[in-house]
mmCIF file of C-alpha atoms in Angstrom:
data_model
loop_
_atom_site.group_PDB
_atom_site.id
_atom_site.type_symbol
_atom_site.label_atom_id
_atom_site.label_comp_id
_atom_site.label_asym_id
_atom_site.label_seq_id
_atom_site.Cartn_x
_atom_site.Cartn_y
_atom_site.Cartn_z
ATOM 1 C CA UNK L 154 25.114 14.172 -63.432
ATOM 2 C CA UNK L 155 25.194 11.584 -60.915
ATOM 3 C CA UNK L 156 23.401 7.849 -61.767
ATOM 4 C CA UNK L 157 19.789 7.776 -59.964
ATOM 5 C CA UNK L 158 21.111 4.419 -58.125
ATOM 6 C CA UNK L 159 23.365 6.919 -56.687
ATOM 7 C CA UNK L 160 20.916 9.486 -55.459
ATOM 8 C CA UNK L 161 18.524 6.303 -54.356
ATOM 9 C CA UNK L 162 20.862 4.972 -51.779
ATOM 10 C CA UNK L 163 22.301 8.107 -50.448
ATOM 11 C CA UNK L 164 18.347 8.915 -49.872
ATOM 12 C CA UNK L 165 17.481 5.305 -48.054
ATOM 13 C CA UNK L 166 20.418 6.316 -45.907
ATOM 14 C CA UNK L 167 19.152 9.802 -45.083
ATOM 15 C CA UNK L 168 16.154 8.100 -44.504
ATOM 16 C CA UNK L 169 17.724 5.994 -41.450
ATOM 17 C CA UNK L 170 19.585 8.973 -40.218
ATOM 18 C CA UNK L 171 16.348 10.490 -40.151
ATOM 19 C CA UNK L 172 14.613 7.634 -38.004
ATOM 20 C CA UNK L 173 17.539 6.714 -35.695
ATOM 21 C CA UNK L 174 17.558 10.852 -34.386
ATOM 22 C CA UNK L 175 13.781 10.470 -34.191
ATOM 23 C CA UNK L 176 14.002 7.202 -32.478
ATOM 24 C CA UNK L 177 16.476 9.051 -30.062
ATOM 25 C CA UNK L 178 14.419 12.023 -29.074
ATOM 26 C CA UNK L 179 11.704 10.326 -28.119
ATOM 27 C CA UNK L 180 13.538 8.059 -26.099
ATOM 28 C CA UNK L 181 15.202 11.299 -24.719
ATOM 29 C CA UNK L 182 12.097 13.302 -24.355
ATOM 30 C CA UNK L 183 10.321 9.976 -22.209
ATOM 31 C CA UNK L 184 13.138 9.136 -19.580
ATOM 32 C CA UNK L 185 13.370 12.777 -18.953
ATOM 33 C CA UNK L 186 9.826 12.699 -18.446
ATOM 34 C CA UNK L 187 10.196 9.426 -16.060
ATOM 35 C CA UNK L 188 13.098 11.452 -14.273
ATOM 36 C CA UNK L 189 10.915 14.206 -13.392
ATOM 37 C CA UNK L 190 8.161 12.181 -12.052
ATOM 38 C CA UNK L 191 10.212 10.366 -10.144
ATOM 39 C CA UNK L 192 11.601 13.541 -8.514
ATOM 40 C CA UNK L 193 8.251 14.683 -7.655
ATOM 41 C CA UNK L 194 7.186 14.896 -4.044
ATOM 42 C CA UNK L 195 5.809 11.652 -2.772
ATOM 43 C CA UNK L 196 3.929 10.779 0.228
ATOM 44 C CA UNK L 197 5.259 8.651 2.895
ATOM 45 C CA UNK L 198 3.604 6.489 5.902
ATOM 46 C CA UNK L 199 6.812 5.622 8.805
ATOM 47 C CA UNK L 200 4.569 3.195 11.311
ATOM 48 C CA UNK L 201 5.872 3.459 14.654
ATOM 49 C CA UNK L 202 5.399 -0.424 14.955
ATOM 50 C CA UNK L 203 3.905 -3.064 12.452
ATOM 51 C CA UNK L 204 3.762 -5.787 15.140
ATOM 52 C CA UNK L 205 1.216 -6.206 18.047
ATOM 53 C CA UNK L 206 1.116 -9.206 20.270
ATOM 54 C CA UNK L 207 -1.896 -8.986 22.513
ATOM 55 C CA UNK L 208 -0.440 -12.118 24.509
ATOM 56 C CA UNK L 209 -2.912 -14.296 26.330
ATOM 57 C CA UNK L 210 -6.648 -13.005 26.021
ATOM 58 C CA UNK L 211 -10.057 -15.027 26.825
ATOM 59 C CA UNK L 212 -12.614 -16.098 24.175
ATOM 60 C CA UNK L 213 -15.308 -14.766 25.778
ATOM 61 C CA UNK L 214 -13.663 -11.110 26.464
ATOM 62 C CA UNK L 215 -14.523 -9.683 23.931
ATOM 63 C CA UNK L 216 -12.502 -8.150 20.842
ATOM 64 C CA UNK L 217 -9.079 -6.480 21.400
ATOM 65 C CA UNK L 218 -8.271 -3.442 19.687
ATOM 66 C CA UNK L 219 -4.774 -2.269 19.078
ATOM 67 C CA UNK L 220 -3.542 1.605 17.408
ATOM 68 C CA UNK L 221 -0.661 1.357 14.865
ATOM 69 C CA UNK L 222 1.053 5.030 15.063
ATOM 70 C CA UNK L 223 2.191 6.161 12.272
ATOM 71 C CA UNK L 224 3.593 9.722 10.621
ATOM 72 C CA UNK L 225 3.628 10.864 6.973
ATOM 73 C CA UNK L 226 7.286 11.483 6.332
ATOM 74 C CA UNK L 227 7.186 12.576 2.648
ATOM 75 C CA UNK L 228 6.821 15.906 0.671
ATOM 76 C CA UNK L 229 2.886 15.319 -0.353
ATOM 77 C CA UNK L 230 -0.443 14.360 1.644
ATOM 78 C CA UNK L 231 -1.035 10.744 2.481
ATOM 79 C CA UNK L 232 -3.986 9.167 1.207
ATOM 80 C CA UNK L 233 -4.895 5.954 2.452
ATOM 81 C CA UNK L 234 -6.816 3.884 0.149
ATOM 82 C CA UNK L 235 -8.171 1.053 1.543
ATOM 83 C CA UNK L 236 -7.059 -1.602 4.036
ATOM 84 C CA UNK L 237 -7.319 -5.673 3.367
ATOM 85 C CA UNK L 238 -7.323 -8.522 5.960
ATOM 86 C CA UNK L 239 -7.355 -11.970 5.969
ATOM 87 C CA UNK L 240 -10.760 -12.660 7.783
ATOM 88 C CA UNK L 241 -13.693 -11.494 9.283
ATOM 89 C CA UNK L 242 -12.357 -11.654 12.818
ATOM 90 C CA UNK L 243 -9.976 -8.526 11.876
ATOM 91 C CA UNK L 244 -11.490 -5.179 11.608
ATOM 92 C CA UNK L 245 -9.220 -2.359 10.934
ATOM 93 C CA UNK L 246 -10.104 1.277 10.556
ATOM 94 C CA UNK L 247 -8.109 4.212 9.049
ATOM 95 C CA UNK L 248 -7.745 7.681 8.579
ATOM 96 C CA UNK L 249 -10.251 8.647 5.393
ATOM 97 C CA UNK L 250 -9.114 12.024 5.059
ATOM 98 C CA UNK L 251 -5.405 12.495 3.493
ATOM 99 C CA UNK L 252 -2.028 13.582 6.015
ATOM 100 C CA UNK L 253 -0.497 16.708 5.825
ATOM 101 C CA UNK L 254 2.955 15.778 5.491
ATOM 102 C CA UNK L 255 4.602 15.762 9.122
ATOM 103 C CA UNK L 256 1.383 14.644 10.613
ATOM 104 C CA UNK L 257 0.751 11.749 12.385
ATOM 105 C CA UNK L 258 -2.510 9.292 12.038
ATOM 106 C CA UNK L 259 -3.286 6.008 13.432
ATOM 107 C CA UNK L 260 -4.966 2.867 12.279
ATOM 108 C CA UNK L 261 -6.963 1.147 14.429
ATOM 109 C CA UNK L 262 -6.638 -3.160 14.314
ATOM 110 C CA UNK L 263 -9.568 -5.173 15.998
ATOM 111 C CA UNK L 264 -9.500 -8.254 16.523
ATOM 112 C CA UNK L 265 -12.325 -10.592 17.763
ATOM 113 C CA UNK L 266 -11.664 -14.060 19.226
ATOM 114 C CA UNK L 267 -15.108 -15.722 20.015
ATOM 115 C CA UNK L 268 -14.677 -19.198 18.602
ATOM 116 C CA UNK L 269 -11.384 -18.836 17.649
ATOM 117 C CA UNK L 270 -9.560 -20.720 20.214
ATOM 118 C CA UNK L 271 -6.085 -21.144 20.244
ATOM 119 C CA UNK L 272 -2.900 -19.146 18.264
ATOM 120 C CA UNK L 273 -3.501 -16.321 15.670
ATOM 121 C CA UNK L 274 -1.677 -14.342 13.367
ATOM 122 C CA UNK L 275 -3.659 -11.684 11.432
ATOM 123 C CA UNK L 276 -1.931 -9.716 8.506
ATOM 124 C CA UNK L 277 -3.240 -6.255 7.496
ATOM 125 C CA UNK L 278 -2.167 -4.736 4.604
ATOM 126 C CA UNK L 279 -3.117 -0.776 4.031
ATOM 127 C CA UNK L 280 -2.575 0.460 0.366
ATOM 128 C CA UNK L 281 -1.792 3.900 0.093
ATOM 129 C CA UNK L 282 -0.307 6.425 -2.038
ATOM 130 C CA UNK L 283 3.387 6.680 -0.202
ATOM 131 C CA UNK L 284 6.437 5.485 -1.580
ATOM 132 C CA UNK L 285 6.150 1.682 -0.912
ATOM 133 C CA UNK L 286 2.336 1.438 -2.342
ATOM 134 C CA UNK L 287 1.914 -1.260 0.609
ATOM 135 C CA UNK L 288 2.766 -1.617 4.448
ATOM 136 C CA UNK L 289 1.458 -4.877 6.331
ATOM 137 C CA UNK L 290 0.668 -4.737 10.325
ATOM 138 C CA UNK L 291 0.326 -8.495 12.474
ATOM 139 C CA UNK L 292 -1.423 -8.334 15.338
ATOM 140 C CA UNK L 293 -0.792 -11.831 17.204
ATOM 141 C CA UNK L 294 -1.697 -13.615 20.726
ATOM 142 C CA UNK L 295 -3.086 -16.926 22.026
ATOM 143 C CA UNK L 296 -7.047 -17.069 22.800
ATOM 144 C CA UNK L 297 -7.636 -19.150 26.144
ATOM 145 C CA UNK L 298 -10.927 -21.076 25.686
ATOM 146 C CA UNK L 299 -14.185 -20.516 27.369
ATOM 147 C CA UNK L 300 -15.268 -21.708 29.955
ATOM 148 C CA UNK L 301 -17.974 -24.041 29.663
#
């Protein structure tokens, strides 16, 4: 008959056996998970541009308006979630309804420059569900003063 110190040890050591496989299987079972979500289809948003310099425009012309292209180049619809700017003086305006995949949309940028005399360079950033999460557009120029 074998001593219980014996049995004891060779039963701790089953015991991390045990764990360690455990311990591997999930780790398995959750980066085959992560692989399969990443292979998923994912929407995409290609912009034709992300740059618009409206050169030289008056103060008192009224705003400027400028439409960013742009096609869905992934497998799923594009959703665009919400668009953020750096001031007041920049309106954008977007899609609301998703992008079939292959489709184009456009996103509108306007930008008013009564009192704003002088250089700008406006950032808009449109959050979305395509790969990158995130693409920026500029719109840029130089407002002539008013006349007084």
């Amino acid at each position: 008959m074998l001593p219980m110190r014996h049995i004891t040890i060779k039963t701790k050591t089953h015991m991390k056996i045990k764990n360690v496989l455990i311990a591997a299987l999930v780790a398995t079972s959750f980066f085959s998970g992560m692989a399969y979500a990443a292979g998923k289809d994912k929407a995409g948003i290609k912009m034709e541009e992300s740059v618009h310099d409206f050169g030289i425009i008056k103060e008192d012309g009224g705003p400027v308006s400028h439409e960013f292209q742009f096609v869905n180049d992934g497998d799923a619809n594009l959703v665009i979630f919400g668009a953020q700017v750096e001031c007041g003086c920049t309106t954008p305006e977007f899609p609301r309804q998703p992008i079939a995949p292959g489709k184009k949309g456009k996103i509108k940028v306007t930008y008013n420059p009564l009192g704003r005399p002088g250089s700008f360079d406006k950032v808009v950033t449109i959050k979305s569900n395509g790969k990158s999460g995130k693409v920026r557009l500029k719109v840029k120029g130089r407002v002539m003063p008013k006349k007084d």
